[in-house]
Amino acid sequence: MSDKSLPAGSTPQPPLILAVDDEASNLQLLRQILQDQYRLLFAKDAMRALELARQERPHLILLDVMMPGTTGHEACRQLKADPATAHIPVIFVTALSDTEDEVLGFEAGAVDYITKPVSPPVVRARVRTHLSLVRMDELKDSRLQIVQRLGLAAEYKDNETGMHVIRMSHYARLLGVAAGMNEAQADDLLHAAPMHDVGKIGIPDRILQKPAKLDADEWAIMQSHATIGADIIGEHPHGMLRLARNIALSHHEKWDGSGYPNGLAGEAIPLEGRIVAIADVFDALTSVRPYKAAWPVEEAVEFLRQQRGQHFDPALVDLFLTQLPAIRAIKDKWAES
């Protein structure tokens, strides 16, 4: 049973909601409450609901618990176990109101619980709230993909493959956790690190791809990619893009103050810049480049040891070396094809 009364081709279409209940009167009530704002699908049993969810990919599911055959709890578990439907939020709409019943619903994967008899304002408010959260997640995912693709664009301009930014980003996350970052901070670092060299988009190819050593003027232009990258990313008060800007601007600074663009030293260099410096150099050393063969991991490790306290934060180098088994696993997982 479905309600798709919108004119063909109308944009943007309202969100699609799947309502599931074995009582036709309950489905009719939900239709009356929601039909003015949303597109609606209906199912009277769990098996039909699962079929519609996989075929139509609704934005949200309103699911009864007590139904003949497969219960709502079991249907929810099946939805969450299927990658194609796991992201769809499920709100249970049920006469069961004990705390234990609610706990079972949340354990099955539901995001909310509405008790019968339903209140139209409550139903509309809960649906609106959870659809807003879905929209926020979609926007966050889209922004992240744009950031990652822009990072890849810079790497391809520099004759690199996309594997470099993937590996070094995972190395950076690993080191961030070892340095005390919580999971959310480490994930922001993972997603921001691919932007570290985005400023290379602004460097002329004759310099970026020159097979010989750069002269002094060319090297000055090459160094400008750090500030170009910061300008591309822009000023942000907080969040992942602020982190990305800090990384672009500071990952070529050196612990002893001999780096660029600002000659920062020691802990004046942002932590994220110090972390990405190690991750970036380690991956560059252990990867094939047009001008060099890949170094063995052991030689790259020895270089990090030699440069601790000069190029790199010595404490972070020590932490990085404690993670070598996990680092090798990352290197193998995203090896060049």
Tab-separated table of C-alpha atoms in Angstrom, residues 103 144 176 207:
chain	number	residue	atom	x	y	z
A	103	VAL	CA	15.037	-0.736	26.279
A	144	LEU	CA	33.574	15.253	4.066
A	176	GLY	CA	46.628	11.092	17.430
A	207	ILE	CA	58.047	23.530	-10.463
